[in-house]
């Protein structure tokens, strides 16, 4: 049985039992609606007719698993991130007993802290580089590079810290990592916690909290263990140079469409609205997603003023009648489930409801998939992609694959 943690989502007024870390994020988006009015999807309503079957096939029990991904050159393996500090390998449906990497002695785990993210370098098959995001012994965020020792083991002595971000509170740590289609590493950070973003981190450009960061891990400049991409919006000044987008509360899982390169972000709301944000490939540069001036498309009561650019509204949002914490997913481009092909799939952590919507370039056509699934999900901590485009979800302490 997975270890269960009782968690109160700070600022949300919601108590949730989870088998891993809680999710938190929120943003807003007036500009997206202006860019394309048809992308301003309403809250999930009655599902349009959908052809074909969508089911879930259980792969393995993953305990406090928070994320699943695949590594370049590892066609028959999946890697599961466990909040307690271990990365486990699933090989042909079996969870291997020996961890690929164990950082449990380096982290603070529990609540919204722990080992939160993993990204393999696009050249991993050749260079063996991987990156993790965790909260350290002081509760601060660390992004750390490791090197592969063998096909089944990372070298624990190869750790190289890239980023350390002080966390003022225990919640809203973000934690997701992903390489974009441009080859740069993107890092999602929460606003630092405390209900309502008391430090106004989301709208401030002098802090790395409440942001989507973008760094070049293949070069080093300016005394940093990484370089700043030439087209980062604040590279020349006006904000921290690592910032790519801002106005996020706590992005719980973002992803890039493997076919188009578009960016999707699931951002958990404060008390009222859960949201999904979308930007076409390359169009998230300098974008303000609105928090804490907005929660979804609503002005957030008691918030500070918008700073910099006008916010960009989400392409989908829903209220507390449908859930309490969005879990961002992926645009499905696999072959196994034709009914989902070309659709972005996401869920709610608390209610276990699953939705899909047409992916880019013009998102829309939101429909609920929950009733078509053969498994009732709860504690939906993450989605993940296989090397072949298969889509996975972690819920109920188990890893499932979407099948027909």
mmCIF file of C-alpha atoms in Angstrom:
data_model
loop_
_atom_site.group_PDB
_atom_site.id
_atom_site.type_symbol
_atom_site.label_atom_id
_atom_site.label_comp_id
_atom_site.label_asym_id
_atom_site.label_seq_id
_atom_site.Cartn_x
_atom_site.Cartn_y
_atom_site.Cartn_z
ATOM 1 C CA UNK A 1 0.000 0.000 0.000
ATOM 2 C CA UNK A 2 1.308 3.487 -0.803
ATOM 3 C CA UNK A 3 2.178 5.774 2.065
ATOM 4 C CA UNK A 4 -0.615 8.318 2.478
ATOM 5 C CA UNK A 5 0.013 11.885 3.587
ATOM 6 C CA UNK A 6 -2.706 14.187 4.805
ATOM 7 C CA UNK A 7 -2.195 17.528 3.176
ATOM 8 C CA UNK A 8 -3.939 20.850 3.406
ATOM 9 C CA UNK A 9 -3.403 22.736 0.179
ATOM 10 C CA UNK A 10 -2.235 26.084 1.503
ATOM 11 C CA UNK A 11 -4.315 28.956 0.284
ATOM 12 C CA UNK A 12 -6.917 26.616 -1.181
ATOM 13 C CA UNK A 13 -8.721 25.643 2.004
ATOM 14 C CA UNK A 14 -8.877 22.041 0.761
ATOM 15 C CA UNK A 15 -7.708 18.970 2.662
ATOM 16 C CA UNK A 16 -6.542 16.136 0.424
ATOM 17 C CA UNK A 17 -5.125 12.691 1.091
ATOM 18 C CA UNK A 18 -2.338 12.000 -1.341
ATOM 19 C CA UNK A 19 0.137 9.245 -1.945
ATOM 20 C CA UNK A 20 2.819 11.771 -2.798
ATOM 21 C CA UNK A 21 3.215 15.515 -3.115
ATOM 22 C CA UNK A 22 0.357 17.952 -3.599
ATOM 23 C CA UNK A 23 -0.121 20.065 -6.617
ATOM 24 C CA UNK A 24 -0.410 23.806 -6.758
ATOM 25 C CA UNK A 25 -0.503 26.348 -9.516
ATOM 26 C CA UNK A 26 -2.607 29.025 -11.033
ATOM 27 C CA UNK A 27 -2.318 31.675 -13.671
ATOM 28 C CA UNK A 28 -4.371 33.871 -15.959
ATOM 29 C CA UNK A 29 -4.594 34.798 -19.577
ATOM 30 C CA UNK A 30 -6.329 37.790 -21.187
ATOM 31 C CA UNK A 31 -3.924 37.847 -24.099
ATOM 32 C CA UNK A 32 -4.555 34.260 -25.136
ATOM 33 C CA UNK A 33 -8.202 35.075 -25.552
ATOM 34 C CA UNK A 34 -7.260 38.096 -27.631
ATOM 35 C CA UNK A 35 -4.872 36.011 -29.746
ATOM 36 C CA UNK A 36 -7.588 33.499 -30.561
ATOM 37 C CA UNK A 37 -11.080 33.955 -29.069
ATOM 38 C CA UNK A 38 -11.972 30.367 -29.872
ATOM 39 C CA UNK A 39 -9.335 29.089 -27.453
ATOM 40 C CA UNK A 40 -11.138 30.563 -24.431
ATOM 41 C CA UNK A 41 -12.793 27.278 -23.478
ATOM 42 C CA UNK A 42 -15.497 27.276 -20.857
ATOM 43 C CA UNK A 43 -15.620 24.986 -17.840
ATOM 44 C CA UNK A 44 -16.082 21.319 -18.757
ATOM 45 C CA UNK A 45 -19.681 20.652 -19.651
ATOM 46 C CA UNK A 46 -21.520 17.747 -21.255
ATOM 47 C CA UNK A 47 -19.061 15.725 -23.325
ATOM 48 C CA UNK A 48 -19.478 15.797 -27.103
ATOM 49 C CA UNK A 49 -19.835 12.434 -28.792
ATOM 50 C CA UNK A 50 -16.450 10.725 -28.935
ATOM 51 C CA UNK A 51 -15.575 7.812 -31.236
ATOM 52 C CA UNK A 52 -13.689 4.763 -30.056
ATOM 53 C CA UNK A 53 -12.816 3.365 -26.672
ATOM 54 C CA UNK A 54 -10.544 4.776 -23.999
ATOM 55 C CA UNK A 55 -9.489 2.501 -21.155
ATOM 56 C CA UNK A 56 -6.715 2.246 -18.582
ATOM 57 C CA UNK A 57 -4.426 -0.769 -18.262
ATOM 58 C CA UNK A 58 -2.591 -1.117 -14.962
ATOM 59 C CA UNK A 59 1.178 -1.347 -15.364
ATOM 60 C CA UNK A 60 2.528 -1.454 -11.801
ATOM 61 C CA UNK A 61 2.123 -0.202 -8.255
ATOM 62 C CA UNK A 62 4.376 2.841 -7.800
ATOM 63 C CA UNK A 63 3.778 3.823 -4.159
ATOM 64 C CA UNK A 64 4.414 7.545 -3.738
ATOM 65 C CA UNK A 65 5.089 8.007 -7.454
ATOM 66 C CA UNK A 66 4.783 11.592 -8.680
ATOM 67 C CA UNK A 67 5.969 11.410 -12.254
ATOM 68 C CA UNK A 68 6.796 8.925 -14.983
ATOM 69 C CA UNK A 69 8.926 9.433 -18.054
ATOM 70 C CA UNK A 70 11.126 7.613 -20.550
ATOM 71 C CA UNK A 71 14.785 8.096 -21.405
ATOM 72 C CA UNK A 72 16.285 8.397 -24.889
ATOM 73 C CA UNK A 73 17.706 5.055 -25.943
ATOM 74 C CA UNK A 74 15.684 3.123 -23.316
ATOM 75 C CA UNK A 75 12.770 1.833 -25.370
ATOM 76 C CA UNK A 76 11.556 -0.840 -22.933
ATOM 77 C CA UNK A 77 11.888 1.147 -19.728
ATOM 78 C CA UNK A 78 10.014 3.781 -17.785
ATOM 79 C CA UNK A 79 11.412 5.839 -14.916
ATOM 80 C CA UNK A 80 9.157 6.670 -11.964
ATOM 81 C CA UNK A 81 9.920 9.577 -9.605
ATOM 82 C CA UNK A 82 8.933 8.826 -6.006
ATOM 83 C CA UNK A 83 8.386 11.731 -3.625
ATOM 84 C CA UNK A 84 10.428 10.053 -0.892
ATOM 85 C CA UNK A 85 13.570 10.459 -2.991
ATOM 86 C CA UNK A 86 13.983 7.499 -5.322
ATOM 87 C CA UNK A 87 13.819 7.056 -9.068
ATOM 88 C CA UNK A 88 12.646 3.546 -9.929
ATOM 89 C CA UNK A 89 12.796 1.660 -13.215
ATOM 90 C CA UNK A 90 9.848 -0.195 -14.687
ATOM 91 C CA UNK A 91 11.060 -2.746 -17.190
ATOM 92 C CA UNK A 92 8.499 -4.672 -19.207
ATOM 93 C CA UNK A 93 5.838 -4.032 -16.601
ATOM 94 C CA UNK A 94 7.947 -4.907 -13.554
ATOM 95 C CA UNK A 95 9.155 -2.400 -10.951
ATOM 96 C CA UNK A 96 12.827 -3.201 -10.423
ATOM 97 C CA UNK A 97 13.824 -3.426 -6.737
ATOM 98 C CA UNK A 98 17.016 -1.393 -6.967
ATOM 99 C CA UNK A 99 16.547 2.376 -7.448
ATOM 100 C CA UNK A 100 18.119 4.023 -10.462
ATOM 101 C CA UNK A 101 18.940 6.961 -8.171
ATOM 102 C CA UNK A 102 18.367 7.482 -4.452
ATOM 103 C CA UNK A 103 18.568 11.042 -3.099
ATOM 104 C CA UNK A 104 16.427 10.389 -0.030
ATOM 105 C CA UNK A 105 19.295 11.442 2.246
ATOM 106 C CA UNK A 106 19.543 14.844 0.554
ATOM 107 C CA UNK A 107 15.926 15.957 0.650
ATOM 108 C CA UNK A 108 13.016 17.075 2.786
ATOM 109 C CA UNK A 109 9.963 14.992 1.933
ATOM 110 C CA UNK A 110 6.297 15.220 2.868
ATOM 111 C CA UNK A 111 3.443 17.571 2.152
ATOM 112 C CA UNK A 112 4.444 19.405 -1.018
ATOM 113 C CA UNK A 113 8.148 18.712 -0.599
ATOM 114 C CA UNK A 114 10.316 15.907 -1.857
ATOM 115 C CA UNK A 115 11.809 14.665 -5.097
ATOM 116 C CA UNK A 116 9.512 16.417 -7.555
ATOM 117 C CA UNK A 117 10.893 16.266 -11.082
ATOM 118 C CA UNK A 118 13.144 14.457 -13.557
ATOM 119 C CA UNK A 119 14.284 15.258 -17.083
ATOM 120 C CA UNK A 120 16.677 13.314 -19.270
ATOM 121 C CA UNK A 121 18.941 15.280 -21.580
ATOM 122 C CA UNK A 122 17.868 14.896 -25.231
ATOM 123 C CA UNK A 123 21.316 13.371 -25.839
ATOM 124 C CA UNK A 124 21.063 11.008 -22.859
ATOM 125 C CA UNK A 125 21.718 7.885 -24.935
ATOM 126 C CA UNK A 126 25.131 9.359 -25.747
ATOM 127 C CA UNK A 127 26.027 11.604 -22.778
ATOM 128 C CA UNK A 128 24.176 9.983 -19.852
ATOM 129 C CA UNK A 129 23.051 13.320 -18.358
ATOM 130 C CA UNK A 130 19.872 13.693 -16.290
ATOM 131 C CA UNK A 131 18.420 16.438 -14.105
ATOM 132 C CA UNK A 132 16.304 16.310 -10.961
ATOM 133 C CA UNK A 133 14.363 18.866 -8.945
ATOM 134 C CA UNK A 134 13.951 18.402 -5.187
ATOM 135 C CA UNK A 135 13.557 20.278 -1.925
ATOM 136 C CA UNK A 136 16.768 19.980 0.080
ATOM 137 C CA UNK A 137 17.261 19.516 3.818
ATOM 138 C CA UNK A 138 16.338 23.165 4.398
ATOM 139 C CA UNK A 139 13.246 22.954 2.207
ATOM 140 C CA UNK A 140 14.786 25.002 -0.607
ATOM 141 C CA UNK A 141 14.516 24.053 -4.265
ATOM 142 C CA UNK A 142 17.506 22.515 -5.966
ATOM 143 C CA UNK A 143 17.967 21.583 -9.607
ATOM 144 C CA UNK A 144 20.803 19.081 -9.800
ATOM 145 C CA UNK A 145 22.532 17.287 -12.663
ATOM 146 C CA UNK A 146 23.591 13.631 -12.410
ATOM 147 C CA UNK A 147 25.389 11.271 -14.751
ATOM 148 C CA UNK A 148 24.571 7.711 -15.707
ATOM 149 C CA UNK A 149 26.834 5.031 -14.264
ATOM 150 C CA UNK A 150 25.204 2.126 -16.102
ATOM 151 C CA UNK A 151 21.959 1.383 -17.897
ATOM 152 C CA UNK A 152 20.290 0.682 -14.552
ATOM 153 C CA UNK A 153 22.073 3.089 -12.242
ATOM 154 C CA UNK A 154 22.940 6.781 -12.002
ATOM 155 C CA UNK A 155 26.181 7.797 -10.316
ATOM 156 C CA UNK A 156 25.182 9.347 -6.962
ATOM 157 C CA UNK A 157 28.602 11.015 -6.686
ATOM 158 C CA UNK A 158 28.188 12.899 -9.946
ATOM 159 C CA UNK A 159 25.798 15.508 -8.482
ATOM 160 C CA UNK A 160 26.296 19.053 -9.761
ATOM 161 C CA UNK A 161 23.960 21.752 -8.433
ATOM 162 C CA UNK A 162 22.683 24.098 -11.144
ATOM 163 C CA UNK A 163 20.099 26.138 -9.256
ATOM 164 C CA UNK A 164 19.199 26.748 -5.626
ATOM 165 C CA UNK A 165 16.045 28.749 -4.919
ATOM 166 C CA UNK A 166 15.159 29.744 -1.357
ATOM 167 C CA UNK A 167 11.606 28.756 -0.434
ATOM 168 C CA UNK A 168 9.886 31.077 2.079
ATOM 169 C CA UNK A 169 7.116 28.558 2.875
ATOM 170 C CA UNK A 170 6.741 24.782 2.718
ATOM 171 C CA UNK A 171 4.242 24.722 -0.131
ATOM 172 C CA UNK A 172 4.054 25.788 -3.795
ATOM 173 C CA UNK A 173 7.442 24.439 -4.811
ATOM 174 C CA UNK A 174 6.584 23.632 -8.419
ATOM 175 C CA UNK A 175 9.175 21.032 -9.269
ATOM 176 C CA UNK A 176 8.649 19.964 -12.869
ATOM 177 C CA UNK A 177 11.501 19.870 -15.393
ATOM 178 C CA UNK A 178 11.363 19.320 -19.150
ATOM 179 C CA UNK A 179 13.510 19.932 -22.188
ATOM 180 C CA UNK A 180 11.768 22.010 -24.795
ATOM 181 C CA UNK A 181 11.874 21.526 -28.565
ATOM 182 C CA UNK A 182 14.647 24.149 -28.594
ATOM 183 C CA UNK A 183 16.905 21.900 -26.502
ATOM 184 C CA UNK A 184 16.829 24.162 -23.429
ATOM 185 C CA UNK A 185 15.850 23.021 -19.930
ATOM 186 C CA UNK A 186 12.611 24.501 -18.584
ATOM 187 C CA UNK A 187 11.958 24.617 -14.830
ATOM 188 C CA UNK A 188 8.550 25.305 -13.271
ATOM 189 C CA UNK A 189 8.579 27.131 -9.931
ATOM 190 C CA UNK A 190 5.727 27.899 -7.548
ATOM 191 C CA UNK A 191 5.138 31.289 -5.957
ATOM 192 C CA UNK A 192 6.799 30.207 -2.705
ATOM 193 C CA UNK A 193 3.562 29.468 -0.839
ATOM 194 C CA UNK A 194 1.522 31.200 1.782
ATOM 195 C CA UNK A 195 -2.100 31.784 0.727
ATOM 196 C CA UNK A 196 -2.670 34.388 -1.963
ATOM 197 C CA UNK A 197 1.025 34.887 -2.805
ATOM 198 C CA UNK A 198 1.833 37.288 0.067
ATOM 199 C CA UNK A 199 5.228 38.112 -1.445
ATOM 200 C CA UNK A 200 3.645 38.887 -4.837
ATOM 201 C CA UNK A 201 6.198 36.555 -6.379
ATOM 202 C CA UNK A 202 4.068 35.752 -9.415
ATOM 203 C CA UNK A 203 4.166 39.321 -10.740
ATOM 204 C CA UNK A 204 7.674 40.242 -9.610
ATOM 205 C CA UNK A 205 10.537 39.863 -12.044
ATOM 206 C CA UNK A 206 13.278 40.076 -9.410
ATOM 207 C CA UNK A 207 12.550 36.564 -8.085
ATOM 208 C CA UNK A 208 12.619 33.114 -9.662
ATOM 209 C CA UNK A 209 9.457 32.094 -7.784
ATOM 210 C CA UNK A 210 6.176 31.782 -9.684
ATOM 211 C CA UNK A 211 7.910 31.378 -13.034
ATOM 212 C CA UNK A 212 8.786 29.194 -15.956
ATOM 213 C CA UNK A 213 12.574 29.309 -16.169
ATOM 214 C CA UNK A 214 14.687 28.474 -19.231
ATOM 215 C CA UNK A 215 18.392 27.698 -19.143
ATOM 216 C CA UNK A 216 21.064 26.256 -21.424
ATOM 217 C CA UNK A 217 22.689 23.313 -19.648
ATOM 218 C CA UNK A 218 25.169 22.668 -22.460
ATOM 219 C CA UNK A 219 27.148 25.858 -21.854
ATOM 220 C CA UNK A 220 28.363 27.925 -18.903
ATOM 221 C CA UNK A 221 28.626 31.710 -18.866
ATOM 222 C CA UNK A 222 28.759 34.543 -16.363
ATOM 223 C CA UNK A 223 30.070 32.364 -13.555
ATOM 224 C CA UNK A 224 26.931 30.209 -13.636
ATOM 225 C CA UNK A 225 26.898 26.443 -14.109
ATOM 226 C CA UNK A 226 24.633 27.072 -17.125
ATOM 227 C CA UNK A 227 24.119 29.729 -19.788
ATOM 228 C CA UNK A 228 21.230 32.096 -20.469
ATOM 229 C CA UNK A 229 19.672 31.553 -23.919
ATOM 230 C CA UNK A 230 20.177 34.569 -26.165
ATOM 231 C CA UNK A 231 16.436 35.111 -26.645
ATOM 232 C CA UNK A 232 15.357 34.901 -22.998
ATOM 233 C CA UNK A 233 13.226 38.031 -22.478
ATOM 234 C CA UNK A 234 15.202 39.496 -19.547
ATOM 235 C CA UNK A 235 18.678 38.457 -20.571
ATOM 236 C CA UNK A 236 19.679 42.098 -21.052
ATOM 237 C CA UNK A 237 17.885 43.370 -17.928
ATOM 238 C CA UNK A 238 14.489 44.176 -16.465
ATOM 239 C CA UNK A 239 14.228 40.887 -14.589
ATOM 240 C CA UNK A 240 16.097 37.747 -13.649
ATOM 241 C CA UNK A 241 17.679 36.430 -16.860
ATOM 242 C CA UNK A 242 16.506 32.838 -16.271
ATOM 243 C CA UNK A 243 12.833 33.887 -16.480
ATOM 244 C CA UNK A 244 10.985 32.871 -19.630
ATOM 245 C CA UNK A 245 7.358 33.314 -18.465
ATOM 246 C CA UNK A 246 5.832 34.560 -15.219
ATOM 247 C CA UNK A 247 2.563 34.933 -13.316
ATOM 248 C CA UNK A 248 2.311 31.314 -12.129
ATOM 249 C CA UNK A 249 1.098 30.181 -8.727
ATOM 250 C CA UNK A 250 2.425 26.627 -8.753
ATOM 251 C CA UNK A 251 2.550 24.884 -12.117
ATOM 252 C CA UNK A 252 1.879 21.213 -11.508
ATOM 253 C CA UNK A 253 3.133 19.631 -14.665
ATOM 254 C CA UNK A 254 3.775 21.363 -17.945
ATOM 255 C CA UNK A 255 4.582 19.676 -21.230
ATOM 256 C CA UNK A 256 5.520 20.276 -24.845
ATOM 257 C CA UNK A 257 3.487 18.802 -27.675
ATOM 258 C CA UNK A 258 5.902 16.285 -29.210
ATOM 259 C CA UNK A 259 4.498 16.967 -32.698
ATOM 260 C CA UNK A 260 4.127 20.757 -32.644
ATOM 261 C CA UNK A 261 6.297 21.978 -29.767
ATOM 262 C CA UNK A 262 3.404 23.905 -28.165
ATOM 263 C CA UNK A 263 3.531 24.544 -24.422
ATOM 264 C CA UNK A 264 0.790 23.363 -22.030
ATOM 265 C CA UNK A 265 0.692 24.212 -18.307
ATOM 266 C CA UNK A 266 -1.639 22.917 -15.600
ATOM 267 C CA UNK A 267 -1.851 25.565 -12.852
ATOM 268 C CA UNK A 268 -3.747 24.847 -9.623
ATOM 269 C CA UNK A 269 -6.035 27.595 -8.334
ATOM 270 C CA UNK A 270 -6.326 29.322 -4.981
ATOM 271 C CA UNK A 271 -9.944 28.901 -3.880
ATOM 272 C CA UNK A 272 -12.083 29.010 -6.976
ATOM 273 C CA UNK A 273 -10.552 28.199 -10.373
ATOM 274 C CA UNK A 274 -8.322 25.492 -11.848
ATOM 275 C CA UNK A 275 -6.740 26.316 -15.180
ATOM 276 C CA UNK A 276 -4.896 25.038 -18.236
ATOM 277 C CA UNK A 277 -2.655 27.423 -20.134
ATOM 278 C CA UNK A 278 -1.490 27.082 -23.732
ATOM 279 C CA UNK A 279 1.015 28.872 -25.924
ATOM 280 C CA UNK A 280 2.076 27.966 -29.416
ATOM 281 C CA UNK A 281 5.693 26.992 -29.930
ATOM 282 C CA UNK A 282 7.962 29.914 -29.086
ATOM 283 C CA UNK A 283 5.049 32.149 -28.061
ATOM 284 C CA UNK A 284 5.510 31.878 -24.286
ATOM 285 C CA UNK A 285 8.494 34.215 -24.284
ATOM 286 C CA UNK A 286 7.873 36.938 -21.694
ATOM 287 C CA UNK A 287 4.229 35.921 -21.232
ATOM 288 C CA UNK A 288 2.461 36.893 -18.006
ATOM 289 C CA UNK A 289 -0.004 34.147 -16.994
ATOM 290 C CA UNK A 290 -1.616 36.489 -14.496
ATOM 291 C CA UNK A 291 -1.208 35.219 -10.939
ATOM 292 C CA UNK A 292 -1.744 36.812 -8.450
ATOM 293 C CA UNK A 293 -3.643 39.584 -10.189
ATOM 294 C CA UNK A 294 -5.926 36.909 -11.654
ATOM 295 C CA UNK A 295 -7.100 33.450 -10.712
ATOM 296 C CA UNK A 296 -8.042 31.933 -14.021
ATOM 297 C CA UNK A 297 -9.977 34.611 -15.885
ATOM 298 C CA UNK A 298 -11.180 36.251 -12.665
ATOM 299 C CA UNK A 299 -9.556 39.143 -10.873
ATOM 300 C CA UNK A 300 -8.133 37.811 -7.634
ATOM 301 C CA UNK A 301 -9.513 39.592 -4.579
ATOM 302 C CA UNK A 302 -6.931 41.554 -2.630
ATOM 303 C CA UNK A 303 -4.190 40.996 -5.176
ATOM 304 C CA UNK A 304 -1.591 43.478 -6.324
ATOM 305 C CA UNK A 305 -1.489 45.148 -9.699
ATOM 306 C CA UNK A 306 -0.457 43.493 -12.933
ATOM 307 C CA UNK A 307 3.185 44.174 -13.652
ATOM 308 C CA UNK A 308 4.640 44.311 -17.115
ATOM 309 C CA UNK A 309 2.618 42.667 -19.844
ATOM 310 C CA UNK A 310 -1.133 42.180 -19.841
ATOM 311 C CA UNK A 311 -1.976 38.677 -18.595
ATOM 312 C CA UNK A 312 -2.823 35.816 -20.910
ATOM 313 C CA UNK A 313 -5.957 33.879 -19.997
ATOM 314 C CA UNK A 314 -6.190 30.056 -19.816
ATOM 315 C CA UNK A 315 -7.672 28.017 -22.641
ATOM 316 C CA UNK A 316 -9.652 25.921 -20.146
ATOM 317 C CA UNK A 317 -10.725 26.360 -16.553
ATOM 318 C CA UNK A 318 -13.128 24.772 -14.067
ATOM 319 C CA UNK A 319 -14.436 25.406 -10.581
ATOM 320 C CA UNK A 320 -14.538 23.631 -7.250
ATOM 321 C CA UNK A 321 -17.684 21.747 -8.259
ATOM 322 C CA UNK A 322 -15.481 19.613 -10.528
ATOM 323 C CA UNK A 323 -12.302 19.312 -8.506
ATOM 324 C CA UNK A 324 -9.703 21.121 -6.429
ATOM 325 C CA UNK A 325 -6.289 20.719 -8.061
ATOM 326 C CA UNK A 326 -5.520 20.389 -11.762
ATOM 327 C CA UNK A 327 -2.885 17.935 -12.943
ATOM 328 C CA UNK A 328 -1.472 18.976 -16.294
ATOM 329 C CA UNK A 329 -1.005 16.307 -18.940
ATOM 330 C CA UNK A 330 0.096 15.857 -22.538
ATOM 331 C CA UNK A 331 -1.063 16.314 -26.110
ATOM 332 C CA UNK A 332 -1.501 12.708 -27.169
ATOM 333 C CA UNK A 333 0.353 11.797 -30.359
ATOM 334 C CA UNK A 334 0.565 8.041 -29.914
ATOM 335 C CA UNK A 335 -1.021 5.297 -31.999
ATOM 336 C CA UNK A 336 -2.564 3.127 -29.289
ATOM 337 C CA UNK A 337 -5.742 5.199 -28.638
ATOM 338 C CA UNK A 338 -7.184 6.778 -31.795
ATOM 339 C CA UNK A 339 -9.983 8.485 -29.818
ATOM 340 C CA UNK A 340 -7.394 10.662 -28.032
ATOM 341 C CA UNK A 341 -5.023 11.342 -30.904
ATOM 342 C CA UNK A 342 -4.396 15.056 -31.328
ATOM 343 C CA UNK A 343 -6.019 15.898 -27.978
ATOM 344 C CA UNK A 344 -4.538 17.303 -24.772
ATOM 345 C CA UNK A 345 -5.398 15.088 -21.769
ATOM 346 C CA UNK A 346 -5.454 16.366 -18.180
ATOM 347 C CA UNK A 347 -7.143 15.545 -14.869
ATOM 348 C CA UNK A 348 -8.044 16.756 -11.405
ATOM 349 C CA UNK A 349 -6.016 15.385 -8.505
ATOM 350 C CA UNK A 350 -8.881 15.414 -6.008
ATOM 351 C CA UNK A 351 -11.914 14.325 -8.006
ATOM 352 C CA UNK A 352 -10.071 12.010 -10.379
ATOM 353 C CA UNK A 353 -11.985 13.431 -13.325
ATOM 354 C CA UNK A 354 -10.222 13.266 -16.691
ATOM 355 C CA UNK A 355 -10.756 15.593 -19.644
ATOM 356 C CA UNK A 356 -9.376 16.030 -23.123
ATOM 357 C CA UNK A 357 -9.451 18.911 -25.570
ATOM 358 C CA UNK A 358 -8.281 19.486 -29.110
ATOM 359 C CA UNK A 359 -4.581 20.317 -29.128
ATOM 360 C CA UNK A 360 -2.933 23.180 -31.015
ATOM 361 C CA UNK A 361 -2.876 25.256 -33.032
ATOM 362 C CA UNK A 362 -6.447 26.109 -31.932
ATOM 363 C CA UNK A 363 -7.313 24.327 -28.679
ATOM 364 C CA UNK A 364 -10.968 23.617 -27.986
ATOM 365 C CA UNK A 365 -13.637 20.927 -28.050
ATOM 366 C CA UNK A 366 -13.333 20.154 -24.357
ATOM 367 C CA UNK A 367 -14.901 16.851 -23.308
ATOM 368 C CA UNK A 368 -14.872 14.702 -20.203
ATOM 369 C CA UNK A 369 -13.388 11.217 -20.514
ATOM 370 C CA UNK A 370 -14.031 10.011 -16.948
ATOM 371 C CA UNK A 371 -17.137 7.992 -17.744
ATOM 372 C CA UNK A 372 -15.435 6.105 -20.574
ATOM 373 C CA UNK A 373 -12.599 4.845 -18.408
ATOM 374 C CA UNK A 374 -12.774 1.416 -16.780
ATOM 375 C CA UNK A 375 -10.940 2.664 -13.667
ATOM 376 C CA UNK A 376 -12.104 5.347 -11.264
ATOM 377 C CA UNK A 377 -9.025 7.421 -10.486
ATOM 378 C CA UNK A 378 -8.140 9.363 -7.357
ATOM 379 C CA UNK A 379 -4.982 11.140 -6.196
ATOM 380 C CA UNK A 380 -3.943 11.795 -9.799
ATOM 381 C CA UNK A 381 -0.382 12.995 -9.317
ATOM 382 C CA UNK A 382 0.893 13.004 -12.881
ATOM 383 C CA UNK A 383 0.759 12.022 -16.512
ATOM 384 C CA UNK A 384 3.745 10.828 -18.527
ATOM 385 C CA UNK A 385 4.830 9.854 -22.036
ATOM 386 C CA UNK A 386 6.626 6.789 -23.317
ATOM 387 C CA UNK A 387 9.235 6.942 -26.065
ATOM 388 C CA UNK A 388 6.659 5.705 -28.582
ATOM 389 C CA UNK A 389 4.071 8.310 -27.584
ATOM 390 C CA UNK A 390 2.111 6.097 -25.209
ATOM 391 C CA UNK A 391 0.294 8.083 -22.525
ATOM 392 C CA UNK A 392 0.457 7.142 -18.831
ATOM 393 C CA UNK A 393 -1.226 8.399 -15.682
ATOM 394 C CA UNK A 394 -0.427 7.881 -11.996
ATOM 395 C CA UNK A 395 -3.434 7.559 -9.709
ATOM 396 C CA UNK A 396 -4.528 5.391 -6.781
ATOM 397 C CA UNK A 397 -0.820 4.678 -6.184
ATOM 398 C CA UNK A 398 -0.655 2.844 -9.516
ATOM 399 C CA UNK A 399 0.740 3.529 -12.971
ATOM 400 C CA UNK A 400 -1.734 3.055 -15.824
ATOM 401 C CA UNK A 401 -1.352 3.142 -19.596
ATOM 402 C CA UNK A 402 -4.103 4.567 -21.804
ATOM 403 C CA UNK A 403 -5.287 1.866 -24.207
ATOM 404 C CA UNK A 404 -8.175 1.251 -26.579
#
